[in-house]
C-alpha cells in the first residue's frame, strides 16, 4: 500500500521536483511582480464592479446576454481575489504552505478559470439561439438565467475542488507534476485538454455564427433601405463577444499548453522558466474584459462614465447618435420578442413606419 503524505509541508514536494522557488521570486523581481499584480488586481476589482453595477442600474441591460456578461465580470472579480491570495502565498512562502492551503491557492485559480470558461460557453449557446434567428435577445426568462448562473458557479467550484477530492498524487508521489507538485500529471493532462477542446469548440461556433450574421445582413441590406446601424446591431454584439472570447483564448492558451507539457512529463521544455509570465498573461485577461465591454458598447461606456462622474440623474447625457446602443431596438412592450430581420423588412423598428409606404410616397 502506498504511503500518503497529507501531513507534509510543500517544501517536501517542491524539493522532489527540484523547483527552487526562493531563487525565482526574490529581490527586485519579486517586488516588481507584486507591484504589477497589485495594480492590476485593483483595476480588476474596480472595473468589473463597474460593469456589474452598470448592468444592475441600466434597465436597457436587463436581458439574458447582459446578465451573463455581468456574471463573466463577477468571474473576473473572483479571479482578482484568487490572484491576491496567490501573491501572498507564492515565492519563498510557497514552501512553507500546508497541503490544504496550497490546494486552496490553486483551487481558487482553477475555479475562476472554469467560471469564465463555462460562462463563455453558456453565452455561446445564448448567442446561437438568438443570432441564428437574427434576434438581439433570446427568450430566456430571468428564472432560467438565474439557474444557469448558479449552475456555472456550481460547476466551477466542483472543478476547482477535484484535486482536493482525490485526484492528486499525495499517495503516489511518483506521478506528481513539476509545476503543481501535488497534482498528478494525469489530472493536468485532463484539465488542459478539456479546456483547450472547449476553446476550440467555442471559436468554431462563434466563427460560424458570425459568418451567418454577415451573410444574412448583406442579403437584408440589398432589399431594405433601413438604417445601416440598426442592421449592423447583431454584428456589433457578435464582435463584442468574439473579442472577449479571443482575449480569453490568447491569455489562457499558453498557460494551458505549459500545463499539458508538464502533464506529459516533458523535462526538456523549460516550463519552469515561463510559468510565472504565463500566469501574469492570464491575469491580464481579467483586466482586458471591462475595457472591451466599454469600448465595444456605447451604452455600457455611457453608463459607467455616468457612475464614475456621479451624475447618474443627468439623463441628458444619454447618447442618441448613429451608433445606437447595442441593447435597444424598441422600448415599447416586450423588446426581447422583436426580430431584427422582421423589423428591417417591415420597417417597424421603434415605430419608424412601413418602408413600403415610404417607397410609395
Coordinates of C-alpha atoms in Angstrom, one line a residue:
X1 CA 0.0 0.0 0.0
X2 CA 1.4 3.4 -1.0
X3 CA 2.3 5.8 1.8
X4 CA 0.3 9.1 1.8
X5 CA 1.9 12.5 2.7
X6 CA -1.0 14.6 3.8
X7 CA 1.0 15.9 6.8
X8 CA 4.0 17.1 4.8
X9 CA 4.6 20.8 4.0
X10 CA 5.1 21.9 0.5
X11 CA 8.9 22.1 0.7
X12 CA 8.9 18.3 0.7
X13 CA 7.1 18.2 -2.7
X14 CA 9.0 21.2 -4.2
X15 CA 12.3 19.6 -3.3
X16 CA 11.3 16.5 -5.1
X17 CA 10.6 18.4 -8.3
X18 CA 13.8 20.5 -7.8
X19 CA 11.9 23.7 -8.0
X20 CA 13.8 26.5 -6.2
X21 CA 11.0 29.0 -5.6
X22 CA 13.2 31.1 -3.3
X23 CA 15.7 32.0 -6.1
X24 CA 13.0 32.7 -8.6
X25 CA 11.0 35.2 -6.5
X26 CA 13.4 37.3 -4.6
X27 CA 14.7 40.9 -4.6
X28 CA 13.7 43.4 -7.3
X29 CA 12.0 40.7 -9.4
X30 CA 9.6 39.8 -6.6
X31 CA 8.9 43.5 -5.8
X32 CA 8.2 44.2 -9.5
X33 CA 5.8 41.2 -9.8
X34 CA 4.0 42.2 -6.6
X35 CA 3.6 45.8 -7.7
X36 CA 2.4 44.8 -11.1
X37 CA 0.0 42.3 -9.7
X38 CA -1.3 44.7 -7.0
X39 CA -2.0 47.4 -9.6
X40 CA -3.9 45.2 -11.9
X41 CA -5.8 43.4 -9.2
X42 CA -7.1 46.8 -8.0
X43 CA -8.1 47.6 -11.6
X44 CA -9.9 44.3 -11.8
X45 CA -11.9 44.9 -8.7
X46 CA -12.9 48.5 -9.7
X47 CA -13.6 47.9 -13.4
X48 CA -15.5 44.7 -13.0
X49 CA -17.5 46.2 -10.2
X50 CA -18.5 49.0 -12.6
X51 CA -19.6 46.5 -15.2
X52 CA -21.8 44.6 -12.7
X53 CA -23.2 47.9 -11.4
X54 CA -23.9 49.2 -14.9
X55 CA -25.9 46.0 -15.7
X56 CA -27.9 46.3 -12.5
X57 CA -28.5 50.1 -12.9
X58 CA -29.4 50.4 -16.6
X59 CA -32.7 48.8 -17.4
X60 CA -31.6 48.5 -21.0
X61 CA -29.2 45.8 -19.9
X62 CA -31.9 43.7 -18.2
X63 CA -31.6 40.8 -20.8
X64 CA -30.1 37.4 -20.6
X65 CA -27.0 38.3 -22.6
X66 CA -26.0 41.1 -20.2
X67 CA -26.9 39.1 -17.1
X68 CA -24.4 36.6 -18.4
X69 CA -21.9 39.3 -19.2
X70 CA -22.2 40.6 -15.6
X71 CA -21.6 37.1 -14.4
X72 CA -18.5 37.0 -16.5
X73 CA -17.4 40.2 -14.8
X74 CA -18.1 38.5 -11.5
X75 CA -15.8 35.7 -12.5
X76 CA -13.1 38.2 -13.4
X77 CA -13.7 39.8 -10.0
X78 CA -13.3 36.4 -8.3
X79 CA -10.1 35.9 -10.4
X80 CA -8.8 39.1 -8.8
X81 CA -9.4 37.6 -5.3
X82 CA -7.6 34.4 -6.4
X83 CA -4.6 36.4 -7.7
X84 CA -4.4 38.4 -4.4
X85 CA -4.4 35.2 -2.4
X86 CA -1.7 33.8 -4.8
X87 CA 0.5 36.9 -4.3
X88 CA 0.6 36.4 -0.6
X89 CA 1.2 32.7 -0.9
X90 CA 3.9 32.5 -3.6
X91 CA 7.6 32.8 -3.9
X92 CA 9.6 31.7 -0.8
X93 CA 6.3 31.4 1.1
X94 CA 5.2 28.5 -1.2
X95 CA 7.4 26.0 0.5
X96 CA 6.0 26.9 4.0
X97 CA 2.4 26.2 3.0
X98 CA 0.5 23.2 4.2
X99 CA -1.0 20.9 1.7
X100 CA -4.6 22.2 2.3
X101 CA -3.5 25.8 1.9
X102 CA -1.8 25.0 -1.3
X103 CA -4.9 23.2 -2.5
X104 CA -6.9 26.4 -1.7
X105 CA -4.5 28.6 -3.6
X106 CA -4.7 26.5 -6.7
X107 CA -8.4 25.8 -6.3
X108 CA -9.3 29.5 -6.4
X109 CA -7.4 29.9 -9.7
X110 CA -9.0 26.8 -11.2
X111 CA -12.4 27.9 -10.1
X112 CA -12.0 31.4 -11.6
X113 CA -10.9 29.9 -14.9
X114 CA -13.7 27.4 -15.0
X115 CA -16.3 30.0 -14.1
X116 CA -15.1 32.2 -17.0
X117 CA -14.9 29.3 -19.4
X118 CA -18.4 27.8 -18.6
X119 CA -19.9 31.3 -18.7
X120 CA -18.5 31.9 -22.2
X121 CA -19.9 28.6 -23.3
X122 CA -23.3 29.5 -22.0
X123 CA -23.1 32.9 -23.8
X124 CA -22.2 31.0 -26.9
X125 CA -25.4 28.9 -26.6
X126 CA -27.4 32.0 -25.9
X127 CA -26.0 33.8 -28.9
X128 CA -26.6 30.8 -31.1
X129 CA -30.2 30.7 -30.0
X130 CA -30.7 34.4 -30.7
X131 CA -28.4 35.3 -33.6
X132 CA -29.3 32.4 -35.8
X133 CA -32.8 33.8 -36.0
X134 CA -31.5 37.3 -36.2
X135 CA -32.7 38.3 -32.7
X136 CA -31.0 40.6 -30.4
X137 CA -32.1 38.8 -27.3
X138 CA -33.2 35.2 -26.6
X139 CA -36.4 34.3 -24.8
X140 CA -34.6 33.1 -21.7
X141 CA -36.5 34.0 -18.6
X142 CA -34.9 35.6 -15.5
X143 CA -35.5 32.3 -13.6
X144 CA -33.7 30.3 -16.3
X145 CA -30.8 32.8 -16.4
X146 CA -30.6 32.6 -12.6
X147 CA -30.5 28.8 -12.8
X148 CA -27.7 29.0 -15.4
X149 CA -25.6 31.4 -13.3
X150 CA -26.0 29.2 -10.2
X151 CA -25.0 26.1 -12.4
X152 CA -22.0 27.9 -13.7
X153 CA -20.6 28.5 -10.2
X154 CA -21.5 25.0 -9.0
X155 CA -19.5 23.5 -11.9
X156 CA -16.6 26.0 -11.3
X157 CA -16.4 25.2 -7.6
X158 CA -16.6 21.4 -8.3
X159 CA -13.8 21.6 -10.9
X160 CA -11.7 23.7 -8.6
X161 CA -12.1 21.1 -5.8
X162 CA -11.5 18.0 -7.9
X163 CA -7.8 17.6 -6.9
X164 CA -8.7 18.2 -3.2
X165 CA -11.4 15.5 -3.5
X166 CA -8.8 12.9 -4.5
X167 CA -7.3 13.4 -8.0
X168 CA -3.8 14.2 -6.6
X169 CA -0.5 12.5 -6.0
X170 CA -0.3 12.6 -2.2
X171 CA -0.5 8.8 -2.1
X172 CA 1.7 8.2 -5.1
X173 CA 4.4 10.8 -5.4
X174 CA 5.9 9.2 -8.4
X175 CA 3.2 10.7 -10.6
X176 CA 3.5 14.2 -9.2
X177 CA 3.8 17.0 -11.7
X178 CA 6.5 19.7 -11.7
X179 CA 4.5 22.9 -11.9
X180 CA 1.9 21.7 -9.5
X181 CA 3.8 19.4 -7.2
X182 CA 0.8 17.7 -5.5
X183 CA -1.3 17.4 -8.7
X184 CA -0.9 14.2 -10.6
X185 CA 0.2 14.5 -14.2
X186 CA -2.9 12.7 -15.4
X187 CA -5.0 15.4 -13.9
X188 CA -3.0 18.2 -15.6
X189 CA -3.4 16.4 -19.0
X190 CA -7.2 16.1 -18.4
X191 CA -7.6 19.7 -17.2
X192 CA -5.6 21.3 -20.0
X193 CA -7.0 19.1 -22.8
X194 CA -10.6 19.7 -21.6
X195 CA -10.1 23.5 -21.6
X196 CA -8.3 23.6 -24.9
X197 CA -11.1 21.5 -26.6
X198 CA -13.8 23.8 -25.2
X199 CA -11.7 26.8 -26.5
X200 CA -11.7 25.2 -30.0
X201 CA -15.4 24.4 -30.0
X202 CA -16.4 27.9 -28.9
X203 CA -14.1 29.5 -31.5
X204 CA -15.7 27.3 -34.3
X205 CA -19.2 28.1 -33.1
X206 CA -18.6 31.9 -33.0
X207 CA -17.0 31.9 -36.4
X208 CA -19.9 30.0 -37.8
X209 CA -22.5 32.4 -36.2
X210 CA -20.5 35.4 -37.3
X211 CA -20.4 34.3 -40.9
X212 CA -24.1 33.6 -40.8
X213 CA -24.9 37.0 -39.5
X214 CA -22.7 38.7 -42.1
X215 CA -24.3 36.8 -44.9
X216 CA -27.8 37.4 -43.6
X217 CA -27.1 41.1 -43.1
X218 CA -25.7 41.5 -46.6
X219 CA -28.9 39.8 -48.0
X220 CA -31.1 42.1 -46.0
X221 CA -29.1 45.2 -47.0
X222 CA -29.8 44.6 -50.7
X223 CA -33.6 44.5 -50.0
X224 CA -34.1 47.3 -47.5
X225 CA -33.4 50.9 -47.0
X226 CA -33.4 50.9 -43.2
X227 CA -30.7 52.3 -41.1
X228 CA -27.3 50.6 -41.5
X229 CA -26.6 50.9 -37.8
X230 CA -29.8 49.0 -37.0
X231 CA -29.0 46.3 -39.5
X232 CA -25.5 46.0 -38.0
X233 CA -26.6 45.7 -34.4
X234 CA -26.4 41.8 -34.3
X235 CA -22.9 42.1 -35.8
X236 CA -21.8 44.5 -33.1
X237 CA -22.9 42.2 -30.4
X238 CA -21.1 39.3 -32.0
X239 CA -17.9 41.4 -32.4
X240 CA -18.1 42.2 -28.7
X241 CA -18.5 38.5 -27.7
X242 CA -15.8 37.3 -30.2
X243 CA -13.3 39.9 -28.9
X244 CA -13.9 38.8 -25.3
X245 CA -13.5 35.1 -26.4
X246 CA -10.4 35.9 -28.4
X247 CA -8.8 37.7 -25.5
X248 CA -9.6 34.8 -23.2
X249 CA -8.1 32.2 -25.6
X250 CA -5.0 34.3 -26.2
X251 CA -4.4 34.9 -22.5
X252 CA -5.1 31.4 -21.2
X253 CA -3.9 29.1 -24.0
X254 CA -0.1 29.5 -23.4
X255 CA -0.5 28.5 -19.7
X256 CA -2.7 25.5 -20.6
X257 CA -0.2 24.3 -23.1
X258 CA 2.5 24.6 -20.5
X259 CA 0.4 22.5 -18.1
X260 CA -0.2 20.0 -20.8
X261 CA 3.6 19.7 -21.4
X262 CA 4.1 19.2 -17.7
X263 CA 1.4 16.6 -17.6
X264 CA 3.1 14.8 -20.4
X265 CA 6.3 14.9 -18.3
X266 CA 8.3 17.0 -20.8
X267 CA 11.5 17.5 -18.8
X268 CA 13.3 19.4 -21.6
X269 CA 10.6 22.0 -22.4
X270 CA 11.9 24.7 -19.9
X271 CA 8.4 25.1 -18.4
X272 CA 9.7 26.4 -15.1
X273 CA 11.3 29.4 -16.9
X274 CA 8.0 30.7 -18.4
X275 CA 5.3 29.6 -15.9
X276 CA 5.1 32.9 -13.9
X277 CA 4.9 35.0 -17.1
X278 CA 2.1 33.0 -18.5
X279 CA 0.3 33.4 -15.1
X280 CA 0.6 37.1 -15.5
X281 CA -0.7 36.9 -19.0
X282 CA -3.8 35.1 -17.6
X283 CA -4.1 37.9 -15.1
X284 CA -4.3 40.4 -17.9
X285 CA -7.4 38.7 -19.3
X286 CA -9.4 39.9 -16.3
X287 CA -8.1 43.4 -16.9
X288 CA -8.9 43.4 -20.6
X289 CA -12.6 42.3 -20.4
X290 CA -14.0 45.5 -18.8
X291 CA -12.1 47.6 -21.4
X292 CA -13.6 45.5 -24.2
X293 CA -17.1 46.0 -22.8
X294 CA -16.8 49.8 -22.6
X295 CA -15.0 50.2 -25.9
X296 CA -17.4 48.0 -27.9
X297 CA -20.7 49.0 -26.3
X298 CA -21.6 52.7 -26.3
X299 CA -24.3 52.3 -23.8
X300 CA -22.1 50.4 -21.4
X301 CA -19.5 53.1 -21.6
X302 CA -22.0 55.9 -21.1
X303 CA -23.5 54.2 -18.0
X304 CA -20.1 53.5 -16.5
X305 CA -19.0 57.1 -17.2
X306 CA -22.1 58.5 -15.5
X307 CA -21.4 56.4 -12.4
X308 CA -17.8 57.5 -12.3
X309 CA -18.8 61.1 -12.7
X310 CA -21.5 60.8 -10.1
X311 CA -24.1 62.2 -12.5
X312 CA -26.5 59.3 -12.8
X313 CA -29.5 61.6 -12.7
X314 CA -28.5 63.6 -15.7
X315 CA -30.4 61.9 -18.4
X316 CA -29.5 64.5 -21.0
X317 CA -26.1 62.8 -21.2
X318 CA -27.6 59.7 -22.9
X319 CA -26.3 59.5 -26.4
X320 CA -28.6 59.2 -29.4
X321 CA -26.1 59.2 -32.1
X322 CA -25.9 56.9 -35.2
X323 CA -24.0 54.4 -33.0
X324 CA -27.2 53.2 -31.5
X325 CA -26.8 51.3 -28.1
X326 CA -26.4 47.7 -28.8
X327 CA -29.1 46.6 -26.4
X328 CA -32.0 48.7 -27.7
X329 CA -34.4 48.2 -30.6
X330 CA -37.6 49.4 -29.1
X331 CA -38.6 50.5 -25.6
X332 CA -42.3 49.8 -26.0
X333 CA -43.6 46.4 -24.8
X334 CA -41.7 43.1 -24.9
X335 CA -38.4 44.1 -26.5
X336 CA -37.0 40.6 -26.5
X337 CA -39.7 39.4 -28.8
X338 CA -38.8 41.6 -31.8
X339 CA -36.9 40.1 -34.6
X340 CA -34.2 42.2 -36.3
X341 CA -34.9 40.6 -39.6
X342 CA -38.7 41.3 -39.4
X343 CA -38.0 44.8 -38.2
X344 CA -35.8 45.5 -41.1
X345 CA -38.1 44.0 -43.7
X346 CA -41.3 45.6 -42.4
X347 CA -39.6 48.9 -41.3
X348 CA -41.3 48.8 -37.9
X349 CA -38.3 49.1 -35.7
X350 CA -39.0 51.6 -32.9
X351 CA -42.2 52.7 -34.7
X352 CA -40.5 54.2 -37.8
X353 CA -43.3 53.2 -40.1
X354 CA -43.7 51.0 -43.1
X355 CA -40.9 51.0 -45.6
X356 CA -43.3 50.1 -48.4
X357 CA -45.3 53.3 -47.6
X358 CA -42.2 55.4 -47.8
X359 CA -41.3 53.9 -51.1
X360 CA -44.8 54.9 -52.5
X361 CA -44.8 58.4 -51.1

